[in-house]
Short mmCIF file of N, CA and C in Angstrom, two decimals:
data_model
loop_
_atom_site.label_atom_id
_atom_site.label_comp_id
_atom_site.label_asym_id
_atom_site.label_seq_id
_atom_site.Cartn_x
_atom_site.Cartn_y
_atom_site.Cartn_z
N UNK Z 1 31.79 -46.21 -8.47
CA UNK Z 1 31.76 -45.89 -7.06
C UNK Z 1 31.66 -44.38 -6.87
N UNK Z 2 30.59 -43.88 -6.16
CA UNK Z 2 31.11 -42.72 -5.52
C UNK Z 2 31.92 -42.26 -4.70
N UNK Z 3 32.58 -41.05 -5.00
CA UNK Z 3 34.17 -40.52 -4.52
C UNK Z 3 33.47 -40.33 -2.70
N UNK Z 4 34.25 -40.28 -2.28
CA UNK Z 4 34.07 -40.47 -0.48
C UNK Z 4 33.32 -39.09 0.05
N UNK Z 5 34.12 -37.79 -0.81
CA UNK Z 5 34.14 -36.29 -0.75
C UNK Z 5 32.90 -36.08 -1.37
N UNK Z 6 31.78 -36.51 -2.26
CA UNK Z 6 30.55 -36.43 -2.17
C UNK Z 6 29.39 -37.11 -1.13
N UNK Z 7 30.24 -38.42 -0.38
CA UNK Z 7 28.79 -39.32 -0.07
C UNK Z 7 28.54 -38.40 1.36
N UNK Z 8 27.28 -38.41 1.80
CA UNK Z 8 26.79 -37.89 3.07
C UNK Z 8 26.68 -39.15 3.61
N UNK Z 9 27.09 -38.80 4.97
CA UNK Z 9 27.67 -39.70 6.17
C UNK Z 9 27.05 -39.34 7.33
N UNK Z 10 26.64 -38.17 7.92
CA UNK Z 10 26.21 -37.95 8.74
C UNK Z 10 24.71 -37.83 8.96
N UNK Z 11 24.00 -38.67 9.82
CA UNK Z 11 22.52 -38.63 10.12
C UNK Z 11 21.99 -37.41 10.15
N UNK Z 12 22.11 -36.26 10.84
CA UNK Z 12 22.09 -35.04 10.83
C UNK Z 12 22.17 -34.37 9.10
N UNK Z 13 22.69 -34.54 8.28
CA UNK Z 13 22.64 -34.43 6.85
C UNK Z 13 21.38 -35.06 6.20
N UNK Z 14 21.58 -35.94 6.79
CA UNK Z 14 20.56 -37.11 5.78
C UNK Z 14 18.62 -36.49 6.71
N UNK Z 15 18.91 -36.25 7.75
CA UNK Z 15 17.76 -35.80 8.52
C UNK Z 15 17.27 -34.06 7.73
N UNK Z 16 17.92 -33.57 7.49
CA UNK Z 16 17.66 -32.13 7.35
C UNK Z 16 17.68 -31.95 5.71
N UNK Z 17 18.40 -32.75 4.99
CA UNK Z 17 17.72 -32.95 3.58
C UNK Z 17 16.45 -33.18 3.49
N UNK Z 18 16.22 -34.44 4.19
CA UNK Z 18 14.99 -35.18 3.56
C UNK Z 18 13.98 -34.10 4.46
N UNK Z 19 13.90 -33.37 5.99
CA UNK Z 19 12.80 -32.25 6.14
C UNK Z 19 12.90 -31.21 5.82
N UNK Z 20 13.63 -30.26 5.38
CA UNK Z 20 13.88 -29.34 4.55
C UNK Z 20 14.09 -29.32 3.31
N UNK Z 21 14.34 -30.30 2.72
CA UNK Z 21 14.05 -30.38 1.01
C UNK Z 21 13.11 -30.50 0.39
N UNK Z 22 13.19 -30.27 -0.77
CA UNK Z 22 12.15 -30.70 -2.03
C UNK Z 22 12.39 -32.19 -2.33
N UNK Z 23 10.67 -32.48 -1.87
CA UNK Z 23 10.71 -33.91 -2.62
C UNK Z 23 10.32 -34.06 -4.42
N UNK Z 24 11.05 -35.16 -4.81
CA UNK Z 24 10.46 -35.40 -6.12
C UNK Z 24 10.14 -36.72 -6.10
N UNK Z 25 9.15 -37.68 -6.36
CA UNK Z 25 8.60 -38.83 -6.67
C UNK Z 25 8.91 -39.53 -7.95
N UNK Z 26 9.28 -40.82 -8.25
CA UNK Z 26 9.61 -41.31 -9.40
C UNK Z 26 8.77 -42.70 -9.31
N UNK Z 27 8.35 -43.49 -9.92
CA UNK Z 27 8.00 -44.96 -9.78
C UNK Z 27 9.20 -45.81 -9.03
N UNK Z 28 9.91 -45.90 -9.43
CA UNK Z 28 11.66 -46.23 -8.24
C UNK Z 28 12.19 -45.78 -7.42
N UNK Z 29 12.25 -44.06 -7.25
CA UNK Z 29 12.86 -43.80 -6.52
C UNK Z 29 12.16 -42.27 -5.92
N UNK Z 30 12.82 -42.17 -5.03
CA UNK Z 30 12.39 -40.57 -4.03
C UNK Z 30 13.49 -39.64 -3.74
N UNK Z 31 12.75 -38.77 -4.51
CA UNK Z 31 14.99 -38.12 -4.59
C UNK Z 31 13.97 -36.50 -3.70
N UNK Z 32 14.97 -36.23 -2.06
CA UNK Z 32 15.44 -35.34 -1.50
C UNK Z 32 16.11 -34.05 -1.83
N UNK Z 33 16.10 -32.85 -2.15
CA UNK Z 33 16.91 -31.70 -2.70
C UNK Z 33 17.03 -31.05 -1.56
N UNK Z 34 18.60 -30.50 -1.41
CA UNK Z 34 18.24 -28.75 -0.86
C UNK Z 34 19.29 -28.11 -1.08
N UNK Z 35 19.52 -26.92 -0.97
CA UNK Z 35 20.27 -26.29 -1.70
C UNK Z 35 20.79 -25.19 -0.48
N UNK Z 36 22.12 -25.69 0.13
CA UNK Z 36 22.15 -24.75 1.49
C UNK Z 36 23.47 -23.77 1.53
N UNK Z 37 24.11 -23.16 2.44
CA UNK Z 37 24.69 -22.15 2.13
C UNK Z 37 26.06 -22.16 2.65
N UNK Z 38 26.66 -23.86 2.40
CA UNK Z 38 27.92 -23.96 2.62
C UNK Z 38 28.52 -24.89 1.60
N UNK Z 39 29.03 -24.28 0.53
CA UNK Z 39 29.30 -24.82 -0.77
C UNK Z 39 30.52 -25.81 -0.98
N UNK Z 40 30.25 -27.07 -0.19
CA UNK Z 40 31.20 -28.41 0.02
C UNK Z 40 31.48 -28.70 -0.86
N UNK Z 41 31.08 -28.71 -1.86
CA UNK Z 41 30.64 -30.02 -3.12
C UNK Z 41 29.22 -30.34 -2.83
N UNK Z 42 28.63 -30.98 -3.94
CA UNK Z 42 27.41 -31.64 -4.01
C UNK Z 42 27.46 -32.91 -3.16
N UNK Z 43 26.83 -33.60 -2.04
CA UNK Z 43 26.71 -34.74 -1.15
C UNK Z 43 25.95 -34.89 -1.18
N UNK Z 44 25.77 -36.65 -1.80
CA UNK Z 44 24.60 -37.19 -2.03
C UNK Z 44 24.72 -38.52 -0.92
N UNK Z 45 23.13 -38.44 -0.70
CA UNK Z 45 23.03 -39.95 0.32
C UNK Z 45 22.06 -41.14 0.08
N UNK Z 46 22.54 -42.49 0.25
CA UNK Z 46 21.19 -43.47 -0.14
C UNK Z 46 20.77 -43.87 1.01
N UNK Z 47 19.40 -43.91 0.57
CA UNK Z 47 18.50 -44.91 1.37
C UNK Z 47 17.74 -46.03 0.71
N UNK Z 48 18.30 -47.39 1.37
CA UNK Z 48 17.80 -48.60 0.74
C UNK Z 48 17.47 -49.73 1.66
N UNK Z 49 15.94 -49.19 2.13
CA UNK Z 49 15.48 -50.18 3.35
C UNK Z 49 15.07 -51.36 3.22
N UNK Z 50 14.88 -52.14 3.85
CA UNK Z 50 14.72 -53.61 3.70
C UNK Z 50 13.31 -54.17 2.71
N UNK Z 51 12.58 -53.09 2.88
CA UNK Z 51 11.12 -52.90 1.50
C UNK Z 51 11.47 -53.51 0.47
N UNK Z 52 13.15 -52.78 0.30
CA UNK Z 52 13.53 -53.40 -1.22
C UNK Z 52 14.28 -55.29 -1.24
N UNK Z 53 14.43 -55.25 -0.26
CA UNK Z 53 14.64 -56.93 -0.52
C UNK Z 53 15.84 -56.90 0.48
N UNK Z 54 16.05 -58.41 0.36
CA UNK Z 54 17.07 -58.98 0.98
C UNK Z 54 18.32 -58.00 0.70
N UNK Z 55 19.68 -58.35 1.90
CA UNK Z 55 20.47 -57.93 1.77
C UNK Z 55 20.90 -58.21 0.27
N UNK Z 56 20.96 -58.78 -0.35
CA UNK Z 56 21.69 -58.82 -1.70
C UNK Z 56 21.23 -58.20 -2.57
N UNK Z 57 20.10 -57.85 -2.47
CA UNK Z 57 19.53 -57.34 -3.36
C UNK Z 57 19.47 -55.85 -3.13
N UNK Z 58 19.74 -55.19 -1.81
CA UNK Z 58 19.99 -54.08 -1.35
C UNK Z 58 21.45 -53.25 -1.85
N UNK Z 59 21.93 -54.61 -1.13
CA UNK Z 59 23.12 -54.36 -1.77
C UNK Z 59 23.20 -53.53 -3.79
N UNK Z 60 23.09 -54.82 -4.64
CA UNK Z 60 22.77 -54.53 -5.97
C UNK Z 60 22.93 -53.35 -6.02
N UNK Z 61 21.39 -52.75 -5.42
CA UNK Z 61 20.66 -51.37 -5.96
C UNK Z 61 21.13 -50.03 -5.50
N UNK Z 62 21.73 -50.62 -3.97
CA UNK Z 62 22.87 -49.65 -3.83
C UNK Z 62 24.05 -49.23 -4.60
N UNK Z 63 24.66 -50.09 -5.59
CA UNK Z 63 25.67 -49.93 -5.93
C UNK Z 63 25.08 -49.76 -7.59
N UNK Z 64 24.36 -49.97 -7.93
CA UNK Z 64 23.76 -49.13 -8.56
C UNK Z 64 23.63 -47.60 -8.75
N UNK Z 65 22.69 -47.45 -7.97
CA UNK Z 65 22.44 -46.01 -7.54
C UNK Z 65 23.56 -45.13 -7.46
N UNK Z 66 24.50 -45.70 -6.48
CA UNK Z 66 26.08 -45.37 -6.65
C UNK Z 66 26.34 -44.60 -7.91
N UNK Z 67 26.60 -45.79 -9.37
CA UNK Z 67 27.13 -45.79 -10.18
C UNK Z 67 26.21 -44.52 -11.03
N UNK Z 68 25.06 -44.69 -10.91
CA UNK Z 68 23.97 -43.45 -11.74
C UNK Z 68 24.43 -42.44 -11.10
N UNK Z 69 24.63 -41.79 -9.47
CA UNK Z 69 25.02 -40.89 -9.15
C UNK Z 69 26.09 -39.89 -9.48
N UNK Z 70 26.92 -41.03 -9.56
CA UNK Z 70 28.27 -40.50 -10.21
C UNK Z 70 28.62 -39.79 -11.54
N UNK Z 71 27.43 -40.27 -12.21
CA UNK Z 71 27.26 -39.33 -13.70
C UNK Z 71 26.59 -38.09 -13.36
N UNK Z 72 25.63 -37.83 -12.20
CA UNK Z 72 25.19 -36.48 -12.01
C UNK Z 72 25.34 -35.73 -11.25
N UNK Z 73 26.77 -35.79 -10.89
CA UNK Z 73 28.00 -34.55 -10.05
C UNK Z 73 27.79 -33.81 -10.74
N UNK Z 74 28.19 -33.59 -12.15
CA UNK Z 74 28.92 -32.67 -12.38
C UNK Z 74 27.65 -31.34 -13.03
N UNK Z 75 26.54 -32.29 -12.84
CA UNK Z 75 25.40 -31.17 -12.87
C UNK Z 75 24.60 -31.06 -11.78
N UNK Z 76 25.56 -31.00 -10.71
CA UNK Z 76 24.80 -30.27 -9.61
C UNK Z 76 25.78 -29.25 -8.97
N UNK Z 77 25.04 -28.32 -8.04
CA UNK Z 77 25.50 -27.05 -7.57
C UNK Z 77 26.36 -27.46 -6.74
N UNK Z 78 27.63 -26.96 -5.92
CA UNK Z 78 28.38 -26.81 -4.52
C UNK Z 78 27.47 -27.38 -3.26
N UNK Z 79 26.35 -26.44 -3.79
CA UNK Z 79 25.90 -26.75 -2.29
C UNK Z 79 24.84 -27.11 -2.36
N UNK Z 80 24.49 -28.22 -3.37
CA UNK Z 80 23.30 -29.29 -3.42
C UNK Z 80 23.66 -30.16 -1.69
N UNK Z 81 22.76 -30.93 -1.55
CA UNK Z 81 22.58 -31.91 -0.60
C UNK Z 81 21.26 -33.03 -1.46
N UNK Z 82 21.29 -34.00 -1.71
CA UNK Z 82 20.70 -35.03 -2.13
C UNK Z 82 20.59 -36.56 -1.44
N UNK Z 83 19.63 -36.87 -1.39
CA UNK Z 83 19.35 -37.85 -1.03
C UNK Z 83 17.91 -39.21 -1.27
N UNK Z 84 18.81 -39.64 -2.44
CA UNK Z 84 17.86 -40.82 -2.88
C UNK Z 84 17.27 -42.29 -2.33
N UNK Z 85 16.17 -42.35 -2.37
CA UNK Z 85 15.73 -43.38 -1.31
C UNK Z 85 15.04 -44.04 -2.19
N UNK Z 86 15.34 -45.56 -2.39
CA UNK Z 86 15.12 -46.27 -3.29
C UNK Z 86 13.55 -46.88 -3.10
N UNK Z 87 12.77 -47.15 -3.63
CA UNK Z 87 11.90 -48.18 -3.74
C UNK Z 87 11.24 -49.39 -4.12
N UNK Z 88 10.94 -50.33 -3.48
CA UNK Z 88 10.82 -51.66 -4.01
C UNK Z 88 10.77 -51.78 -5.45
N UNK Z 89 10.24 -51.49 -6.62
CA UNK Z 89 10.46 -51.64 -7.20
C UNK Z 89 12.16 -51.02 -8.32
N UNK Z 90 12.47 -50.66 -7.23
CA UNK Z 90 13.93 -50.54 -8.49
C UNK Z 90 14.75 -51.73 -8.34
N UNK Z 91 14.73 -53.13 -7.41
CA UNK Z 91 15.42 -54.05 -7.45
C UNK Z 91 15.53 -55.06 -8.71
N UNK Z 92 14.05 -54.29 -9.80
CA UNK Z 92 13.91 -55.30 -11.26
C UNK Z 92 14.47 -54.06 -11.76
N UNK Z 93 14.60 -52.86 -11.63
CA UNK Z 93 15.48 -52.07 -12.57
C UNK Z 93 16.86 -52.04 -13.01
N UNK Z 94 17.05 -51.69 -14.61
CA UNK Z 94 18.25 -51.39 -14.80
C UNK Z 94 18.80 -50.64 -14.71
N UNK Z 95 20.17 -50.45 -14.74
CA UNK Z 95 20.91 -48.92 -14.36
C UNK Z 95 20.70 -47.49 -15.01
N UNK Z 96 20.10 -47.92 -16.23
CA UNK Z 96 19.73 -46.94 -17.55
C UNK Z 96 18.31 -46.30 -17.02
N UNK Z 97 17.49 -47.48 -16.44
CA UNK Z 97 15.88 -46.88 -15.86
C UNK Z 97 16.04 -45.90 -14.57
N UNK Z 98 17.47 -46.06 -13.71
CA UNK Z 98 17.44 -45.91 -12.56
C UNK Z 98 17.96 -44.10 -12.71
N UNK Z 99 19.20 -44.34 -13.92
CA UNK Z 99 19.48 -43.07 -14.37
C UNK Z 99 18.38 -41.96 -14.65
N UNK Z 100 17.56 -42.56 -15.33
CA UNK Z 100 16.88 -41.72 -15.95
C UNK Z 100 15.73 -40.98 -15.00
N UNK Z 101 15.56 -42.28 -14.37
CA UNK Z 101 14.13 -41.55 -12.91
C UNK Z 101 15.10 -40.96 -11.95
N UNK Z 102 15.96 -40.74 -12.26
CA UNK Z 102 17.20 -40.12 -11.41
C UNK Z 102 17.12 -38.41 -11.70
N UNK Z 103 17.28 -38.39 -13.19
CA UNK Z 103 17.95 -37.00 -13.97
C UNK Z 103 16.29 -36.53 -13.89
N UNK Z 104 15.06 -37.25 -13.89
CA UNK Z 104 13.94 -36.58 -13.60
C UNK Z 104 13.26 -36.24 -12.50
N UNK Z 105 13.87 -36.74 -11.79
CA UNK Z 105 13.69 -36.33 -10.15
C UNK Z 105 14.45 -35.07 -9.80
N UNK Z 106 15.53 -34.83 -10.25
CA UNK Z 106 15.96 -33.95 -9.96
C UNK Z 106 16.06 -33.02 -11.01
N UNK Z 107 15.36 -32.81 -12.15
CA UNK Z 107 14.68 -31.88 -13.03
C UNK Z 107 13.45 -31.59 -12.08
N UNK Z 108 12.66 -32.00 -11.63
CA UNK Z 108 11.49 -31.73 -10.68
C UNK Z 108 11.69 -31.10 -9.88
N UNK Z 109 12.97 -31.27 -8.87
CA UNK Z 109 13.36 -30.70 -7.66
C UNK Z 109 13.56 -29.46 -7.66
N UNK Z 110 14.46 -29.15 -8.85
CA UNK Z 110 14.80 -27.96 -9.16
C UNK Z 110 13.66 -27.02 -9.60
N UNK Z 111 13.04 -27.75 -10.45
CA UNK Z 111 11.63 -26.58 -10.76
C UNK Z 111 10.62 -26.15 -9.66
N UNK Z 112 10.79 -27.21 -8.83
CA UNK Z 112 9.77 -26.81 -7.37
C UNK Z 112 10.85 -26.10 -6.91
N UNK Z 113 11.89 -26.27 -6.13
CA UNK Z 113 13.28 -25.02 -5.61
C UNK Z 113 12.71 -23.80 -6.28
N UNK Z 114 12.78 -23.39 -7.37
CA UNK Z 114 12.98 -22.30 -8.05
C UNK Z 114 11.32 -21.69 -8.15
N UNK Z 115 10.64 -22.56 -8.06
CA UNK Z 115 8.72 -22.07 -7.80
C UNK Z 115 8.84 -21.25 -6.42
N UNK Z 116 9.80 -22.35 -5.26
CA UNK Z 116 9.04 -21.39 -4.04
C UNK Z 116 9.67 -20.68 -3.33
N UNK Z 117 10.99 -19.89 -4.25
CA UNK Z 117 11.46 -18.78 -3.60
C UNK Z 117 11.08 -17.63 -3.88
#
């Protein structure tokens, strides 16, 4: 589970990540970056629209995603803001595939961040 003190909750968060961030593209997933100038902790947010299936299956991939997230706190900045938005196909993925298009999405993010300042 992710701790409460990372998840983003507020629409206004989740709105200004995803237009002011760096996108990165994965075959599963769409991971949001930005890197802003009030150093909370890292807050990460999901998005898992009905594209990906029935509630149960939303469910799943949410708690999934969850669980991959939680391994990549501790390599992100204070004042990351993230926000992963799942895609139909991660409902046949495993947690190991989800990790991994995870830790490369946000290897991407960062190299575009750091290109366009």
């Amino acid at each position: 589970m992710l701790p409460a003190r990372y998840r983003m909750t507020r629409s206004t968060e989740f709105g200004t990540t995803v237009s002011r961030g760096v996108r990165a593209a994965q075959p599963d997933l769409v991971v949001h970056a930005l890197r802003t100038s009030e150093p909370e902790g890292p807050r990460i947010g999901l998005v898992v629209s009905k594209a990906v299936g029935n509630a149960v299956e939303r469910h799943r991939v949410a708690r999934r995603l969850r669980h991959v997230a939680r391994g990549v706190i501790p390599e992100l900045d204070p004042a990351d803001r993230v926000v992963i938005r799942a895609l139909p196909g991660s409902r046949n993925q495993i947690s190991a595939r989800l990790e991994q298009e995870l830790r490369t999405a946000l290897r991407k993010a960062r190299s575009k961040h750091e290109a366009s300042r």
